[in-house]
Short mmCIF file of C-alpha atoms in Angstrom, two decimals:
data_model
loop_
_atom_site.label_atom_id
_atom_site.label_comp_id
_atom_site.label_asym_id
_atom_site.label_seq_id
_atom_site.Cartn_x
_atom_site.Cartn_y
_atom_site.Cartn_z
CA UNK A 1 127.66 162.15 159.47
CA UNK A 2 129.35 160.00 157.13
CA UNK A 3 128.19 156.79 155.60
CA UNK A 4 128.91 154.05 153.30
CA UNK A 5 126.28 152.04 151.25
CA UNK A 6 127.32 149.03 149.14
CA UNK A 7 125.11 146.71 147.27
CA UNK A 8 124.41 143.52 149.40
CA UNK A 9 125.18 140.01 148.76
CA UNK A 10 126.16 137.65 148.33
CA UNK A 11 126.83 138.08 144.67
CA UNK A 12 127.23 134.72 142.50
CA UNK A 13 129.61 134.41 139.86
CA UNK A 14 130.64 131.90 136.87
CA UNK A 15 134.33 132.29 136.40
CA UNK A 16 135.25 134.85 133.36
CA UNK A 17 132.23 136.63 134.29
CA UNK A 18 132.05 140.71 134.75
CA UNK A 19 131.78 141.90 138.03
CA UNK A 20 130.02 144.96 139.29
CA UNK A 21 129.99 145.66 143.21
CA UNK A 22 127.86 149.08 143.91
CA UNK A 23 128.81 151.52 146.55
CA UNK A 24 127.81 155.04 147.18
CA UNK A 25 128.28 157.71 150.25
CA UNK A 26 127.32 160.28 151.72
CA UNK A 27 130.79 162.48 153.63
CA UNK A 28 130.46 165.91 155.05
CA UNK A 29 133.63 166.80 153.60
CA UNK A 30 136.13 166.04 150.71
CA UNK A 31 136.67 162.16 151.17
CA UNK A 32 139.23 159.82 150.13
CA UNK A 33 137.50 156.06 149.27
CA UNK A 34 138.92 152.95 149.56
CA UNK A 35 137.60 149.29 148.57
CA UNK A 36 139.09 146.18 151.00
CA UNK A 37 138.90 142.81 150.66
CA UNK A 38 138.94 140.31 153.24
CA UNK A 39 139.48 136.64 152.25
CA UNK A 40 138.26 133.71 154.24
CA UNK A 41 139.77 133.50 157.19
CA UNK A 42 141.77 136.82 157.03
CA UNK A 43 141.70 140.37 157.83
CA UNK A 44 140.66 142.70 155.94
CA UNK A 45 143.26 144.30 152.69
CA UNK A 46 143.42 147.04 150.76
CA UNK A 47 142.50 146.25 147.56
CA UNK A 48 142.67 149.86 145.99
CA UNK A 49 141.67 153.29 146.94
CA UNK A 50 141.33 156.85 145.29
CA UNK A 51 142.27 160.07 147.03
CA UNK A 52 140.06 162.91 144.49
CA UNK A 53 137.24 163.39 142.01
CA UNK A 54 137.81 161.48 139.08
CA UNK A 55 140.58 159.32 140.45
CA UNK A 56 140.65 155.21 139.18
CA UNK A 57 142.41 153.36 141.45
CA UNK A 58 143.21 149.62 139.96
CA UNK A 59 144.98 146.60 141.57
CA UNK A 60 144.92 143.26 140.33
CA UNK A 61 142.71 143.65 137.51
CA UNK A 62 139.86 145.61 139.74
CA UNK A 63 138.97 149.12 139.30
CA UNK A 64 137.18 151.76 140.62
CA UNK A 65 136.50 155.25 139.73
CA UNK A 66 135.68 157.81 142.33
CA UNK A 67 132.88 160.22 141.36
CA UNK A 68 132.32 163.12 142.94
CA UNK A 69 128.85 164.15 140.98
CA UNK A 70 127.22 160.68 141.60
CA UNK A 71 128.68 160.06 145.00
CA UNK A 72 129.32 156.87 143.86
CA UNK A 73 133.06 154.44 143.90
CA UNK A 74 131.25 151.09 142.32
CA UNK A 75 134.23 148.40 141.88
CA UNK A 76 134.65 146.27 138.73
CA UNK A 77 136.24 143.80 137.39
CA UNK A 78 135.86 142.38 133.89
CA UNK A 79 136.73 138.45 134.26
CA UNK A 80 136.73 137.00 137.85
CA UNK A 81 138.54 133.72 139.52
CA UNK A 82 137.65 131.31 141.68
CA UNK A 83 140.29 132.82 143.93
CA UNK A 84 138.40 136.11 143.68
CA UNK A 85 136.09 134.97 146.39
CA UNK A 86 136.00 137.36 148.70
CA UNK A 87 134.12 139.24 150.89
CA UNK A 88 134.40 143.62 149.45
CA UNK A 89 134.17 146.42 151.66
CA UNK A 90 133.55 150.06 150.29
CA UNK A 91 135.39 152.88 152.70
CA UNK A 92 135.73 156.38 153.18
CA UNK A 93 138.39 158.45 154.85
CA UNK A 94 138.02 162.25 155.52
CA UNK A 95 140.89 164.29 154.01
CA UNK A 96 143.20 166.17 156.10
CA UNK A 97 141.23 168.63 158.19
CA UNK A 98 138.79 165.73 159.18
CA UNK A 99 138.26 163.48 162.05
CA UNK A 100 140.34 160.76 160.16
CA UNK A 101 137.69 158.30 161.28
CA UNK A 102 136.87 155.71 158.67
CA UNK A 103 133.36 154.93 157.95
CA UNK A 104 132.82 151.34 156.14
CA UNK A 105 130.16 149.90 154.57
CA UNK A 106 128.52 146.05 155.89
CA UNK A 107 130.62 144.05 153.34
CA UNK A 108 129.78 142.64 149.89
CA UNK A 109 130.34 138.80 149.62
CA UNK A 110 131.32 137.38 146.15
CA UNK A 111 131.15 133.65 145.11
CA UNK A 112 133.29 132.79 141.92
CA UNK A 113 132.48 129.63 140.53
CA UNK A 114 134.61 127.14 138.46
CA UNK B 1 156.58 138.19 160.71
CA UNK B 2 152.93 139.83 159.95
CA UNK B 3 152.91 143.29 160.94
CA UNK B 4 149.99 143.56 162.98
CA UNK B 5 149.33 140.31 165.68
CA UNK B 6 146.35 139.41 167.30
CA UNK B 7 146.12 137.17 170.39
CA UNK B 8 144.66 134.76 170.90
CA UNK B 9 143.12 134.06 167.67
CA UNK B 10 140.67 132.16 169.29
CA UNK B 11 138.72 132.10 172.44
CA UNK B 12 135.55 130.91 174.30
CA UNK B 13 135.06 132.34 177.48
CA UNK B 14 131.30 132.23 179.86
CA UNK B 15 129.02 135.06 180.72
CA UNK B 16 130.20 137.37 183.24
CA UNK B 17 134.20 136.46 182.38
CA UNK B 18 136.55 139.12 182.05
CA UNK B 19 138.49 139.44 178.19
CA UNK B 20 141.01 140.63 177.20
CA UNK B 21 142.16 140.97 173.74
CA UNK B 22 145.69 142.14 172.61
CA UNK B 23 146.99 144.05 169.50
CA UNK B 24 150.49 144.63 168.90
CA UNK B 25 152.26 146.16 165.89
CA UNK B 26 155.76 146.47 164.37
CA UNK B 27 154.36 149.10 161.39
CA UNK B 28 155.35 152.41 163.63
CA UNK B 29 151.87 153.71 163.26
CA UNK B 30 150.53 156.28 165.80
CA UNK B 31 147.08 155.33 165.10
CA UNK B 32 144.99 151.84 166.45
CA UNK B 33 142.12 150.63 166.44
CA UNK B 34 139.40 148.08 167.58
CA UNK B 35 136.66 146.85 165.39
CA UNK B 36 133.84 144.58 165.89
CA UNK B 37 132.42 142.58 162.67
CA UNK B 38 129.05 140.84 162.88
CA UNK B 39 127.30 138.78 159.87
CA UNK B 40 125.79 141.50 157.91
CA UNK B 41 126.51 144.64 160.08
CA UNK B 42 129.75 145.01 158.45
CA UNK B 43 132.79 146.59 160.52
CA UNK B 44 131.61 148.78 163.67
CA UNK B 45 134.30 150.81 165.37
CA UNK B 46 134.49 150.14 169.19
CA UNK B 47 137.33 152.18 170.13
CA UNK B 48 140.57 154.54 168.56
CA UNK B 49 143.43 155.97 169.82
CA UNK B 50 145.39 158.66 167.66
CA UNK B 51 148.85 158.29 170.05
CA UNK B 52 149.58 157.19 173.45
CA UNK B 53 148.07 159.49 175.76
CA UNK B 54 144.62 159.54 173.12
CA UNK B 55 141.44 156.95 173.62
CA UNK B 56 138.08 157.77 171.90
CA UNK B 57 134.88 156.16 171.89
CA UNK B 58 133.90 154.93 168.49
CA UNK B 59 130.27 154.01 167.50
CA UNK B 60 129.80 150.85 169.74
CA UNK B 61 131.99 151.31 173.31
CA UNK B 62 129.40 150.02 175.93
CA UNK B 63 130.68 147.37 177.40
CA UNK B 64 134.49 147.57 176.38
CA UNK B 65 137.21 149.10 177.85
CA UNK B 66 141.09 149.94 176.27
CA UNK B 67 144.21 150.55 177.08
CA UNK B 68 147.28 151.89 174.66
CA UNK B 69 149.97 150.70 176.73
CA UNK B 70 152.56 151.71 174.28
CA UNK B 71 152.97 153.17 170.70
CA UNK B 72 152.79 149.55 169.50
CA UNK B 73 150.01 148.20 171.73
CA UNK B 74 146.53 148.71 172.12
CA UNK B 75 144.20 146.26 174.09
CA UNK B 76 140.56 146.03 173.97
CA UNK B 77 138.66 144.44 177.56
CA UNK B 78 135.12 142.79 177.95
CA UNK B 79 134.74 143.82 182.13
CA UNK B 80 131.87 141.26 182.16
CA UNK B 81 131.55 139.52 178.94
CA UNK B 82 127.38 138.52 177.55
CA UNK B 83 126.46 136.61 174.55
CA UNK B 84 125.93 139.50 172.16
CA UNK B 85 129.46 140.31 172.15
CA UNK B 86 130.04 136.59 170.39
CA UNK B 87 131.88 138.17 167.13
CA UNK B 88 135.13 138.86 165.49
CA UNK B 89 137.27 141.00 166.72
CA UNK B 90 140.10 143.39 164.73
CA UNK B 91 142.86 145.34 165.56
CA UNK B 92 143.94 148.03 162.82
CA UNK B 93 146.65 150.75 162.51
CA UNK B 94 147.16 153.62 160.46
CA UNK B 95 149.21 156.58 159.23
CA UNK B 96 148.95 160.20 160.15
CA UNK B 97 151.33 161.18 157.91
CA UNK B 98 150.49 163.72 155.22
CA UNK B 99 150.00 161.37 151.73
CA UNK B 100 148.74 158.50 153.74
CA UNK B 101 145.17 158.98 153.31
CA UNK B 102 144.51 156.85 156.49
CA UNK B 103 144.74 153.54 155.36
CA UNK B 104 143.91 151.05 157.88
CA UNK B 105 145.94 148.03 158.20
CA UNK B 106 144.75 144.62 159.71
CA UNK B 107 145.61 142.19 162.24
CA UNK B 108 144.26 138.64 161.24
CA UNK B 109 141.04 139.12 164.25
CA UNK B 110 139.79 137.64 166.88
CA UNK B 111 137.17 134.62 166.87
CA UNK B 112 135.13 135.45 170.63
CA UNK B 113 132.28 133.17 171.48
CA UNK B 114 130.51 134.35 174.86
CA UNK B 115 128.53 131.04 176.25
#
């Protein structure tokens, strides 16, 4: 089956700082990956997503690069804000032809500070 | 008005209650869902329905029951509600149309504290 591993938190931050969050899968067929972020008292977002091999998707300074030979979408960012604080979650979504059903990972929690 | 509603946003209820959680949407999606989100365990899928006449279990159904009483609404039960099932609770919606990629969109959730 499909799965979803992302790097676990939380992750701790000084403001300006570069920001790495890992995530890798595993998908029985040709996924498309998404990365959400849920703020404090929210629901969860979409932050950005990527629908083939060698896609970037980018929104609001974040990026992420889906590749297909590392099974890997890690998200990045290269100077984080306080208001960046966050909790990530790395997704997959099986293309058409699939069950549709999205698979997430447990959630990356980042910490900005001033 | 947010596109996906929740309600109640809030609720503490006693072992052995009956819940019931609703999720109503103005987005037009076929697609809902029900999710369950736990300190460290991520989001767990509980239930999905792909249109009206459509339920499916997802990884974590014992104990739940739904009902998708319209295109727009999709409720999620506890028949007899126990402690472990203290978590928050989602509602999410999606596409099926072709380009859409199955993006989920999110109600705000559900607080649910079983005493």
């Amino acid at each position: 089956g499909n799965s979803v591993t992302q790097m676990e938190g939380p992750v701790t931050l000084s403001e300006e700082a570069f920001l790495t969050i890992n995530c890798t899968y595993t998908a029985t067929g040709y996924p498309s990956l998404f990365w959400y972020v849920q703020y404090p008292g929210e629901g969860l977002q979409l932050l950005l997503k990527a629908t083939k091999a060698d896609d970037k998707g980018s929104n609001k300074g974040f990026e992420a690069t889906y590749r297909k030979e590392t099974t890997s979408f890690h998200l990045e960012k290269g100077s984080v804000q306080v208001s960046d604080s966050a909790v990530y979650f790395c997704a997959l979504s099986d293309l058409p032809g699939g069950s549709y059903i999205p698979t997430f990972g447990r959630g990356t929690s980042l910490i900005v500070h001033p | 008005d947010a596109d996906v509603t929740q309600t109640p946003r809030n609720r503490i209820t006693k072992t052995g209650k009956r819940i019931m959680l609703e999720c109503s949407q103005t987005k037009g999606h076929d697609r809902m869902y029900w999710y369950r989100q736990d300190p460290g365990l991520g989001l767990r899928l509980i239930y999905y329905s792909f249109d009206v006449k459509d339920i499916n279990k997802g990884e974590i159904s014992d104990g739940y029951s739904v009902s998708r009483q319209a295109q727009a609404k999709f409720s999620l039960s506890l028949e007899s509600a126990i402690p472990n099932q203290t978590a928050l609770y989602f509602c999410a919606t999606s596409d099926s149309g072709t380009g859409t990629y199955n993006e989920q969109f999110f109600g705000p959730g559900t607080r649910l504290t079983v005493l």
